[in-house]
GROMACS .gro file of N, CA, C and O in nm:
model
  468
    1UNK      N    1  -2.399  -3.184   1.348
    1UNK     CA    2  -2.322  -3.132   1.237
    1UNK      C    3  -2.290  -3.004   1.299
    1UNK      O    4  -2.347  -2.919   1.324
    2UNK      N    5  -2.148  -2.980   1.256
    2UNK     CA    6  -2.080  -2.866   1.289
    2UNK      C    7  -2.105  -2.745   1.168
    2UNK      O    8  -2.087  -2.785   1.052
    3UNK      N    9  -2.152  -2.630   1.207
    3UNK     CA   10  -2.147  -2.516   1.106
    3UNK      C   11  -2.099  -2.394   1.178
    3UNK      O   12  -2.133  -2.369   1.291
    4UNK      N   13  -2.024  -2.329   1.099
    4UNK     CA   14  -1.981  -2.189   1.123
    4UNK      C   15  -2.033  -2.116   1.016
    4UNK      O   16  -2.000  -2.137   0.897
    5UNK      N   17  -2.093  -2.013   1.047
    5UNK     CA   18  -2.153  -1.929   0.928
    5UNK      C   19  -2.101  -1.778   0.958
    5UNK      O   20  -2.137  -1.708   1.049
    6UNK      N   21  -2.038  -1.733   0.863
    6UNK     CA   22  -1.968  -1.569   0.864
    6UNK      C   23  -2.072  -1.490   0.816
    6UNK      O   24  -2.151  -1.527   0.727
    7UNK      N   25  -2.090  -1.365   0.860
    7UNK     CA   26  -2.147  -1.260   0.785
    7UNK      C   27  -2.091  -1.125   0.812
    7UNK      O   28  -1.976  -1.117   0.906
    8UNK      N   29  -2.129  -1.032   0.744
    8UNK     CA   30  -2.086  -0.900   0.777
    8UNK      C   31  -1.986  -0.835   0.662
    8UNK      O   32  -1.942  -0.734   0.687
    9UNK      N   33  -1.951  -0.908   0.579
    9UNK     CA   34  -1.852  -0.880   0.478
    9UNK      C   35  -1.925  -0.779   0.384
    9UNK      O   36  -2.035  -0.752   0.371
   10UNK      N   37  -1.833  -0.716   0.307
   10UNK     CA   38  -1.881  -0.643   0.191
   10UNK      C   39  -1.786  -0.534   0.146
   10UNK      O   40  -1.670  -0.559   0.143
   11UNK      N   41  -1.830  -0.428   0.081
   11UNK     CA   42  -1.730  -0.347   0.000
   11UNK      C   43  -1.731  -0.203   0.096
   11UNK      O   44  -1.838  -0.160   0.144
   12UNK      N   45  -1.597  -0.179   0.124
   12UNK     CA   46  -1.593  -0.059   0.205
   12UNK      C   47  -1.478   0.033   0.160
   12UNK      O   48  -1.382  -0.032   0.096
   13UNK      N   49  -1.469   0.152   0.171
   13UNK     CA   50  -1.386   0.229   0.141
   13UNK      C   51  -1.255   0.242   0.227
   13UNK      O   52  -1.276   0.205   0.334
   14UNK      N   53  -1.125   0.258   0.165
   14UNK     CA   54  -1.013   0.262   0.261
   14UNK      C   55  -1.042   0.354   0.387
   14UNK      O   56  -1.095   0.476   0.364
   15UNK      N   57  -0.999   0.306   0.491
   15UNK     CA   58  -1.019   0.400   0.619
   15UNK      C   59  -1.157   0.366   0.682
   15UNK      O   60  -1.170   0.411   0.787
   16UNK      N   61  -1.239   0.282   0.614
   16UNK     CA   62  -1.364   0.244   0.674
   16UNK      C   63  -1.358   0.130   0.764
   16UNK      O   64  -1.242   0.078   0.813
   17UNK      N   65  -1.467   0.091   0.821
   17UNK     CA   66  -1.488  -0.007   0.915
   17UNK      C   67  -1.581  -0.125   0.871
   17UNK      O   68  -1.675  -0.086   0.797
   18UNK      N   69  -1.576  -0.246   0.910
   18UNK     CA   70  -1.662  -0.365   0.911
   18UNK      C   71  -1.650  -0.432   1.034
   18UNK      O   72  -1.548  -0.445   1.104
   19UNK      N   73  -1.760  -0.496   1.053
   19UNK     CA   74  -1.764  -0.589   1.182
   19UNK      C   75  -1.819  -0.739   1.112
   19UNK      O   76  -1.938  -0.727   1.067
   20UNK      N   77  -1.735  -0.826   1.128
   20UNK     CA   78  -1.754  -0.951   1.091
   20UNK      C   79  -1.820  -1.037   1.198
   20UNK      O   80  -1.772  -1.003   1.321
   21UNK      N   81  -1.914  -1.126   1.158
   21UNK     CA   82  -1.969  -1.215   1.273
   21UNK      C   83  -1.951  -1.356   1.217
   21UNK      O   84  -1.960  -1.367   1.123
   22UNK      N   85  -1.949  -1.449   1.326
   22UNK     CA   86  -1.947  -1.591   1.304
   22UNK      C   87  -2.046  -1.667   1.401
   22UNK      O   88  -2.023  -1.653   1.519
   23UNK      N   89  -2.136  -1.725   1.347
   23UNK     CA   90  -2.232  -1.791   1.441
   23UNK      C   91  -2.181  -1.962   1.433
   23UNK      O   92  -2.180  -2.014   1.325
   24UNK      N   93  -2.163  -2.016   1.546
   24UNK     CA   94  -2.132  -2.158   1.551
   24UNK      C   95  -2.256  -2.228   1.612
   24UNK      O   96  -2.334  -2.203   1.691
   25UNK      N   97  -2.257  -2.365   1.539
   25UNK     CA   98  -2.373  -2.458   1.592
   25UNK      C   99  -2.294  -2.592   1.587
   25UNK      O  100  -2.203  -2.624   1.498
   26UNK      N  101  -2.351  -2.690   1.662
   26UNK     CA  102  -2.288  -2.826   1.655
   26UNK      C  103  -2.174  -2.852   1.748
   26UNK      O  104  -2.123  -2.967   1.737
   27UNK      N  105  -2.111  -2.756   1.815
   27UNK     CA  106  -2.005  -2.765   1.894
   27UNK      C  107  -2.036  -2.699   2.045
   27UNK      O  108  -2.131  -2.623   2.050
   28UNK      N  109  -1.960  -2.748   2.131
   28UNK     CA  110  -1.969  -2.690   2.261
   28UNK      C  111  -1.876  -2.546   2.252
   28UNK      O  112  -1.749  -2.569   2.289
   29UNK      N  113  -1.919  -2.446   2.220
   29UNK     CA  114  -1.845  -2.331   2.182
   29UNK      C  115  -1.754  -2.289   2.270
   29UNK      O  116  -1.633  -2.252   2.241
   30UNK      N  117  -1.784  -2.298   2.391
   30UNK     CA  118  -1.693  -2.238   2.502
   30UNK      C  119  -1.570  -2.324   2.516
   30UNK      O  120  -1.464  -2.272   2.597
   31UNK      N  121  -1.558  -2.455   2.472
   31UNK     CA  122  -1.440  -2.536   2.470
   31UNK      C  123  -1.346  -2.509   2.354
   31UNK      O  124  -1.244  -2.584   2.355
   32UNK      N  125  -1.389  -2.413   2.262
   32UNK     CA  126  -1.294  -2.409   2.142
   32UNK      C  127  -1.223  -2.261   2.132
   32UNK      O  128  -1.283  -2.169   2.176
   33UNK      N  129  -1.106  -2.283   2.097
   33UNK     CA  130  -1.047  -2.141   2.060
   33UNK      C  131  -1.098  -2.105   1.921
   33UNK      O  132  -1.127  -2.185   1.832
   34UNK      N  133  -1.125  -1.962   1.888
   34UNK     CA  134  -1.179  -1.933   1.783
   34UNK      C  135  -1.091  -1.844   1.711
   34UNK      O  136  -1.029  -1.758   1.778
   35UNK      N  137  -1.079  -1.846   1.569
   35UNK     CA  138  -0.981  -1.756   1.508
   35UNK      C  139  -1.057  -1.699   1.374
   35UNK      O  140  -1.157  -1.768   1.314
   36UNK      N  141  -0.988  -1.614   1.315
   36UNK     CA  142  -1.019  -1.544   1.199
   36UNK      C  143  -0.896  -1.561   1.097
   36UNK      O  144  -0.780  -1.535   1.145
   37UNK      N  145  -0.922  -1.609   0.986
   37UNK     CA  146  -0.816  -1.618   0.883
   37UNK      C  147  -0.856  -1.541   0.774
   37UNK      O  148  -0.984  -1.512   0.738
   38UNK      N  149  -0.779  -1.521   0.678
   38UNK     CA  150  -0.835  -1.454   0.534
   38UNK      C  151  -0.731  -1.510   0.431
   38UNK      O  152  -0.621  -1.560   0.452
   39UNK      N  153  -0.781  -1.510   0.304
   39UNK     CA  154  -0.712  -1.546   0.189
   39UNK      C  155  -0.753  -1.447   0.084
   39UNK      O  156  -0.873  -1.443   0.029
   40UNK      N  157  -0.641  -1.387   0.033
   40UNK     CA  158  -0.646  -1.290  -0.084
   40UNK      C  159  -0.629  -1.378  -0.218
   40UNK      O  160  -0.568  -1.480  -0.211
   41UNK      N  161  -0.675  -1.336  -0.329
   41UNK     CA  162  -0.640  -1.388  -0.461
   41UNK      C  163  -0.503  -1.426  -0.480
   41UNK      O  164  -0.406  -1.322  -0.458
   42UNK      N  165  -0.474  -1.538  -0.516
   42UNK     CA  166  -0.345  -1.573  -0.537
   42UNK      C  167  -0.234  -1.585  -0.427
   42UNK      O  168  -0.112  -1.609  -0.432
   43UNK      N  169  -0.287  -1.586  -0.290
   43UNK     CA  170  -0.219  -1.583  -0.168
   43UNK      C  171  -0.265  -1.714  -0.108
   43UNK      O  172  -0.376  -1.753  -0.109
   44UNK      N  173  -0.175  -1.750  -0.007
   44UNK     CA  174  -0.232  -1.851   0.101
   44UNK      C  175  -0.311  -1.791   0.208
   44UNK      O  176  -0.296  -1.666   0.226
   45UNK      N  177  -0.385  -1.885   0.263
   45UNK     CA  178  -0.460  -1.845   0.373
   45UNK      C  179  -0.378  -1.805   0.490
   45UNK      O  180  -0.281  -1.886   0.515
   46UNK      N  181  -0.409  -1.704   0.556
   46UNK     CA  182  -0.321  -1.655   0.668
   46UNK      C  183  -0.402  -1.621   0.786
   46UNK      O  184  -0.527  -1.566   0.790
   47UNK      N  185  -0.331  -1.633   0.901
   47UNK     CA  186  -0.408  -1.604   1.022
   47UNK      C  187  -0.409  -1.445   1.043
   47UNK      O  188  -0.346  -1.362   1.020
   48UNK      N  189  -0.539  -1.420   1.110
   48UNK     CA  190  -0.561  -1.277   1.124
   48UNK      C  191  -0.567  -1.244   1.266
   48UNK      O  192  -0.501  -1.148   1.317
   49UNK      N  193  -0.655  -1.327   1.336
   49UNK     CA  194  -0.680  -1.299   1.494
   49UNK      C  195  -0.712  -1.422   1.564
   49UNK      O  196  -0.809  -1.491   1.480
   50UNK      N  197  -0.711  -1.445   1.662
   50UNK     CA  198  -0.759  -1.551   1.749
   50UNK      C  199  -0.800  -1.512   1.901
   50UNK      O  200  -0.725  -1.427   1.948
   51UNK      N  201  -0.873  -1.593   1.953
   51UNK     CA  202  -0.920  -1.563   2.094
   51UNK      C  203  -0.936  -1.700   2.161
   51UNK      O  204  -1.013  -1.795   2.102
   52UNK      N  205  -0.877  -1.722   2.276
   52UNK     CA  206  -0.879  -1.851   2.359
   52UNK      C  207  -1.032  -1.871   2.412
   52UNK      O  208  -1.102  -1.771   2.428
   53UNK      N  209  -1.035  -1.979   2.466
   53UNK     CA  210  -1.165  -2.007   2.529
   53UNK      C  211  -1.187  -1.909   2.660
   53UNK      O  212  -1.298  -1.881   2.680
   54UNK      N  213  -1.072  -1.869   2.725
   54UNK     CA  214  -1.098  -1.786   2.827
   54UNK      C  215  -1.073  -1.628   2.790
   54UNK      O  216  -1.077  -1.533   2.863
   55UNK      N  217  -1.066  -1.609   2.645
   55UNK     CA  218  -1.069  -1.456   2.598
   55UNK      C  219  -0.948  -1.377   2.591
   55UNK      O  220  -0.946  -1.279   2.570
   56UNK      N  221  -0.826  -1.476   2.579
   56UNK     CA  222  -0.704  -1.407   2.553
   56UNK      C  223  -0.690  -1.381   2.408
   56UNK      O  224  -0.719  -1.498   2.329
   57UNK      N  225  -0.657  -1.271   2.354
   57UNK     CA  226  -0.664  -1.233   2.201
   57UNK      C  227  -0.526  -1.231   2.159
   57UNK      O  228  -0.422  -1.190   2.233
   58UNK      N  229  -0.490  -1.259   2.023
   58UNK     CA  230  -0.371  -1.227   1.961
   58UNK      C  231  -0.395  -1.203   1.822
   58UNK      O  232  -0.494  -1.247   1.771
   59UNK      N  233  -0.304  -1.131   1.759
   59UNK     CA  234  -0.320  -1.087   1.617
   59UNK      C  235  -0.198  -1.091   1.531
   59UNK      O  236  -0.093  -1.097   1.585
   60UNK      N  237  -0.231  -1.088   1.399
   60UNK     CA  238  -0.119  -1.075   1.305
   60UNK      C  239  -0.070  -0.928   1.320
   60UNK      O  240  -0.146  -0.832   1.339
   61UNK      N  241   0.055  -0.919   1.309
   61UNK     CA  242   0.122  -0.788   1.317
   61UNK      C  243   0.059  -0.702   1.214
   61UNK      O  244   0.023  -0.581   1.242
   62UNK      N  245   0.017  -0.748   1.085
   62UNK     CA  246  -0.042  -0.652   0.988
   62UNK      C  247  -0.186  -0.588   1.039
   62UNK      O  248  -0.224  -0.480   0.982
   63UNK      N  249  -0.247  -0.634   1.135
   63UNK     CA  250  -0.384  -0.602   1.166
   63UNK      C  251  -0.382  -0.557   1.324
   63UNK      O  252  -0.491  -0.487   1.359
   64UNK      N  253  -0.290  -0.560   1.396
   64UNK     CA  254  -0.274  -0.530   1.527
   64UNK      C  255  -0.306  -0.372   1.523
   64UNK      O  256  -0.250  -0.295   1.454
   65UNK      N  257  -0.388  -0.337   1.648
   65UNK     CA  258  -0.419  -0.204   1.650
   65UNK      C  259  -0.524  -0.164   1.586
   65UNK      O  260  -0.564  -0.040   1.599
   66UNK      N  261  -0.561  -0.233   1.473
   66UNK     CA  262  -0.667  -0.188   1.382
   66UNK      C  263  -0.808  -0.301   1.395
   66UNK      O  264  -0.912  -0.235   1.375
   67UNK      N  265  -0.767  -0.400   1.424
   67UNK     CA  266  -0.875  -0.516   1.429
   67UNK      C  267  -0.893  -0.556   1.583
   67UNK      O  268  -0.781  -0.566   1.645
   68UNK      N  269  -1.007  -0.584   1.617
   68UNK     CA  270  -1.043  -0.642   1.753
   68UNK      C  271  -1.122  -0.773   1.746
   68UNK      O  272  -1.235  -0.769   1.671
   69UNK      N  273  -1.086  -0.883   1.798
   69UNK     CA  274  -1.160  -0.997   1.800
   69UNK      C  275  -1.226  -1.002   1.940
   69UNK      O  276  -1.176  -0.971   2.044
   70UNK      N  277  -1.357  -1.067   1.944
   70UNK     CA  278  -1.426  -1.085   2.058
   70UNK      C  279  -1.515  -1.202   2.049
   70UNK      O  280  -1.543  -1.256   1.943
   71UNK      N  281  -1.570  -1.250   2.148
   71UNK     CA  282  -1.656  -1.357   2.150
   71UNK      C  283  -1.761  -1.338   2.261
   71UNK      O  284  -1.753  -1.272   2.359
   72UNK      N  285  -1.868  -1.408   2.226
   72UNK     CA  286  -1.984  -1.415   2.312
   72UNK      C  287  -2.013  -1.564   2.335
   72UNK      O  288  -2.097  -1.631   2.248
   73UNK      N  289  -1.988  -1.630   2.438
   73UNK     CA  290  -2.007  -1.772   2.459
   73UNK      C  291  -2.150  -1.815   2.461
   73UNK      O  292  -2.200  -1.912   2.427
   74UNK      N  293  -2.239  -1.720   2.530
   74UNK     CA  294  -2.374  -1.746   2.547
   74UNK      C  295  -2.448  -1.768   2.414
   74UNK      O  296  -2.523  -1.835   2.391
   75UNK      N  297  -2.396  -1.673   2.304
   75UNK     CA  298  -2.473  -1.671   2.184
   75UNK      C  299  -2.386  -1.740   2.081
   75UNK      O  300  -2.435  -1.764   1.958
   76UNK      N  301  -2.269  -1.813   2.118
   76UNK     CA  302  -2.188  -1.884   2.030
   76UNK      C  303  -2.155  -1.818   1.911
   76UNK      O  304  -2.170  -1.863   1.810
   77UNK      N  305  -2.103  -1.703   1.930
   77UNK     CA  306  -2.047  -1.612   1.831
   77UNK      C  307  -1.917  -1.540   1.855
   77UNK      O  308  -1.899  -1.536   1.976
   78UNK      N  309  -1.857  -1.528   1.745
   78UNK     CA  310  -1.708  -1.451   1.765
   78UNK      C  311  -1.723  -1.338   1.643
   78UNK      O  312  -1.790  -1.370   1.551
   79UNK      N  313  -1.662  -1.251   1.691
   79UNK     CA  314  -1.669  -1.124   1.607
   79UNK      C  315  -1.545  -1.065   1.555
   79UNK      O  316  -1.435  -1.101   1.625
   80UNK      N  317  -1.523  -0.990   1.456
   80UNK     CA  318  -1.413  -0.934   1.418
   80UNK      C  319  -1.444  -0.795   1.390
   80UNK      O  320  -1.497  -0.775   1.274
   81UNK      N  321  -1.408  -0.697   1.463
   81UNK     CA  322  -1.416  -0.543   1.446
   81UNK      C  323  -1.312  -0.513   1.356
   81UNK      O  324  -1.182  -0.505   1.418
   82UNK      N  325  -1.315  -0.447   1.243
   82UNK     CA  326  -1.207  -0.408   1.156
   82UNK      C  327  -1.213  -0.255   1.139
   82UNK      O  328  -1.315  -0.217   1.056
   83UNK      N  329  -1.117  -0.190   1.168
   83UNK     CA  330  -1.119  -0.035   1.168
   83UNK      C  331  -0.984   0.002   1.071
   83UNK      O  332  -0.903  -0.082   1.053
   84UNK      N  333  -1.001   0.119   1.014
   84UNK     CA  334  -0.902   0.158   0.946
   84UNK      C  335  -0.846   0.061   0.838
   84UNK      O  336  -0.723   0.044   0.814
   85UNK      N  337  -0.970   0.026   0.751
   85UNK     CA  338  -0.923  -0.084   0.651
   85UNK      C  339  -0.843  -0.024   0.546
   85UNK      O  340  -0.857   0.100   0.488
   86UNK      N  341  -0.771  -0.113   0.491
   86UNK     CA  342  -0.682  -0.068   0.374
   86UNK      C  343  -0.705  -0.181   0.246
   86UNK      O  344  -0.750  -0.291   0.270
   87UNK      N  345  -0.672  -0.134   0.147
   87UNK     CA  346  -0.698  -0.220   0.029
   87UNK      C  347  -0.619  -0.355   0.041
   87UNK      O  348  -0.683  -0.454  -0.004
   88UNK      N  349  -0.514  -0.362   0.112
   88UNK     CA  350  -0.444  -0.486   0.126
   88UNK      C  351  -0.534  -0.579   0.224
   88UNK      O  352  -0.490  -0.700   0.248
   89UNK      N  353  -0.628  -0.534   0.291
   89UNK     CA  354  -0.710  -0.621   0.360
   89UNK      C  355  -0.809  -0.690   0.288
   89UNK      O  356  -0.891  -0.786   0.337
   90UNK      N  357  -0.820  -0.665   0.158
   90UNK     CA  358  -0.923  -0.736   0.077
   90UNK      C  359  -0.893  -0.891   0.061
   90UNK      O  360  -0.780  -0.920   0.039
   91UNK      N  361  -0.993  -0.957   0.090
   91UNK     CA  362  -0.976  -1.095   0.126
   91UNK      C  363  -1.109  -1.164   0.144
   91UNK      O  364  -1.203  -1.095   0.188
   92UNK      N  365  -1.095  -1.303   0.131
   92UNK     CA  366  -1.221  -1.382   0.202
   92UNK      C  367  -1.186  -1.396   0.335
   92UNK      O  368  -1.060  -1.465   0.364
   93UNK      N  369  -1.261  -1.375   0.438
   93UNK     CA  370  -1.235  -1.412   0.571
   93UNK      C  371  -1.315  -1.534   0.610
   93UNK      O  372  -1.437  -1.547   0.605
   94UNK      N  373  -1.230  -1.612   0.696
   94UNK     CA  374  -1.289  -1.731   0.732
   94UNK      C  375  -1.284  -1.745   0.882
   94UNK      O  376  -1.205  -1.697   0.949
   95UNK      N  377  -1.382  -1.788   0.927
   95UNK     CA  378  -1.398  -1.829   1.075
   95UNK      C  379  -1.345  -1.968   1.114
   95UNK      O  380  -1.387  -2.060   1.017
   96UNK      N  381  -1.276  -1.991   1.203
   96UNK     CA  382  -1.236  -2.135   1.224
   96UNK      C  383  -1.240  -2.166   1.382
   96UNK      O  384  -1.210  -2.065   1.461
   97UNK      N  385  -1.296  -2.273   1.430
   97UNK     CA  386  -1.292  -2.326   1.561
   97UNK      C  387  -1.191  -2.441   1.571
   97UNK      O  388  -1.216  -2.532   1.496
   98UNK      N  389  -1.110  -2.422   1.674
   98UNK     CA  390  -1.012  -2.522   1.688
   98UNK      C  391  -0.993  -2.562   1.842
   98UNK      O  392  -0.998  -2.481   1.936
   99UNK      N  393  -0.990  -2.708   1.868
   99UNK     CA  394  -0.963  -2.752   1.982
   99UNK      C  395  -0.821  -2.835   1.983
   99UNK      O  396  -0.828  -2.937   1.938
  100UNK      N  397  -0.745  -2.774   2.058
  100UNK     CA  398  -0.597  -2.823   2.035
  100UNK      C  399  -0.590  -2.958   2.092
  100UNK      O  400  -0.521  -3.054   2.040
  101UNK      N  401  -0.648  -2.995   2.201
  101UNK     CA  402  -0.624  -3.132   2.266
  101UNK      C  403  -0.693  -3.243   2.197
  101UNK      O  404  -0.674  -3.368   2.219
  102UNK      N  405  -0.795  -3.217   2.103
  102UNK     CA  406  -0.860  -3.323   2.037
  102UNK      C  407  -0.824  -3.317   1.900
  102UNK      O  408  -0.854  -3.416   1.825
  103UNK      N  409  -0.776  -3.211   1.837
  103UNK     CA  410  -0.751  -3.192   1.695
  103UNK      C  411  -0.870  -3.143   1.625
  103UNK      O  412  -0.859  -3.137   1.493
  104UNK      N  413  -0.972  -3.126   1.674
  104UNK     CA  414  -1.095  -3.077   1.612
  104UNK      C  415  -1.078  -2.950   1.548
  104UNK      O  416  -1.023  -2.844   1.616
  105UNK      N  417  -1.105  -2.951   1.422
  105UNK     CA  418  -1.073  -2.791   1.340
  105UNK      C  419  -1.176  -2.790   1.244
  105UNK      O  420  -1.198  -2.866   1.143
  106UNK      N  421  -1.259  -2.675   1.256
  106UNK     CA  422  -1.368  -2.658   1.173
  106UNK      C  423  -1.363  -2.517   1.099
  106UNK      O  424  -1.314  -2.425   1.159
  107UNK      N  425  -1.422  -2.510   0.975
  107UNK     CA  426  -1.417  -2.389   0.910
  107UNK      C  427  -1.543  -2.351   0.854
  107UNK      O  428  -1.627  -2.428   0.814
  108UNK      N  429  -1.568  -2.210   0.837
  108UNK     CA  430  -1.679  -2.167   0.767
  108UNK      C  431  -1.647  -2.158   0.639
  108UNK      O  432  -1.540  -2.187   0.586
  109UNK      N  433  -1.756  -2.104   0.557
  109UNK     CA  434  -1.747  -2.101   0.403
  109UNK      C  435  -1.681  -1.966   0.360
  109UNK      O  436  -1.647  -1.948   0.248
  110UNK      N  437  -1.669  -1.857   0.461
  110UNK     CA  438  -1.618  -1.750   0.431
  110UNK      C  439  -1.698  -1.628   0.398
  110UNK      O  440  -1.812  -1.640   0.348
  111UNK      N  441  -1.663  -1.506   0.406
  111UNK     CA  442  -1.722  -1.384   0.370
  111UNK      C  443  -1.633  -1.298   0.292
  111UNK      O  444  -1.511  -1.262   0.352
  112UNK      N  445  -1.658  -1.235   0.201
  112UNK     CA  446  -1.580  -1.150   0.109
  112UNK      C  447  -1.584  -1.006   0.171
  112UNK      O  448  -1.677  -0.956   0.201
  113UNK      N  449  -1.439  -0.957   0.196
  113UNK     CA  450  -1.428  -0.802   0.239
  113UNK      C  451  -1.357  -0.752   0.119
  113UNK      O  452  -1.250  -0.790   0.086
  114UNK      N  453  -1.405  -0.650   0.076
  114UNK     CA  454  -1.336  -0.569  -0.034
  114UNK      C  455  -1.321  -0.427   0.011
  114UNK      O  456  -1.424  -0.369   0.043
  115UNK      N  457  -1.204  -0.388   0.010
  115UNK     CA  458  -1.150  -0.243   0.045
  115UNK      C  459  -1.111  -0.162  -0.078
  115UNK      O  460  -1.006  -0.215  -0.119
  116UNK      N  461  -1.203  -0.085  -0.125
  116UNK     CA  462  -1.166  -0.015  -0.235
  116UNK      C  463  -1.247   0.119  -0.242
  116UNK      O  464  -1.338   0.125  -0.191
  117UNK      N  465  -1.171   0.216  -0.317
  117UNK     CA  466  -1.246   0.346  -0.349
  117UNK      C  467  -1.321   0.346  -0.475
  117UNK      O  468  -1.380   0.448  -0.523
   0.00000   0.00000   0.00000
C-alpha cells in the first residue's frame, strides 16, 4: 500500500519560514519524481516545485528563489523549505509521487500552511 505523509505545516507570520516534509512508503522511492502542489480555498490545485529521480529541481515562478525542494532517497523523504512566506502562500500543500513511464501517480493527504499576522 502506497502512503505519502506530509508534515511541517502550520501558522507562520509573513516573512517567516517553514519546512515541509513528506515520507513515502510502499514505493521504490528512488524511481519516482517527487512534487509539491498546493491548493488555496476556491482555487485549483497548482504545481509548486518538483525534483526528479536524479535531483534536478524546478519551481513555479511564484515561489522561485524563496522555496527549495530536496530529497533523501535513503530516508524516502522529500522536503520543501519555504522562506520569505507571503499571505498568498496560504494553502493546503500536497506531496505527489509520479512515475512518468508507468503512469503511477500518488498523493498525500495534505498539510495546511497559513501565512498571517
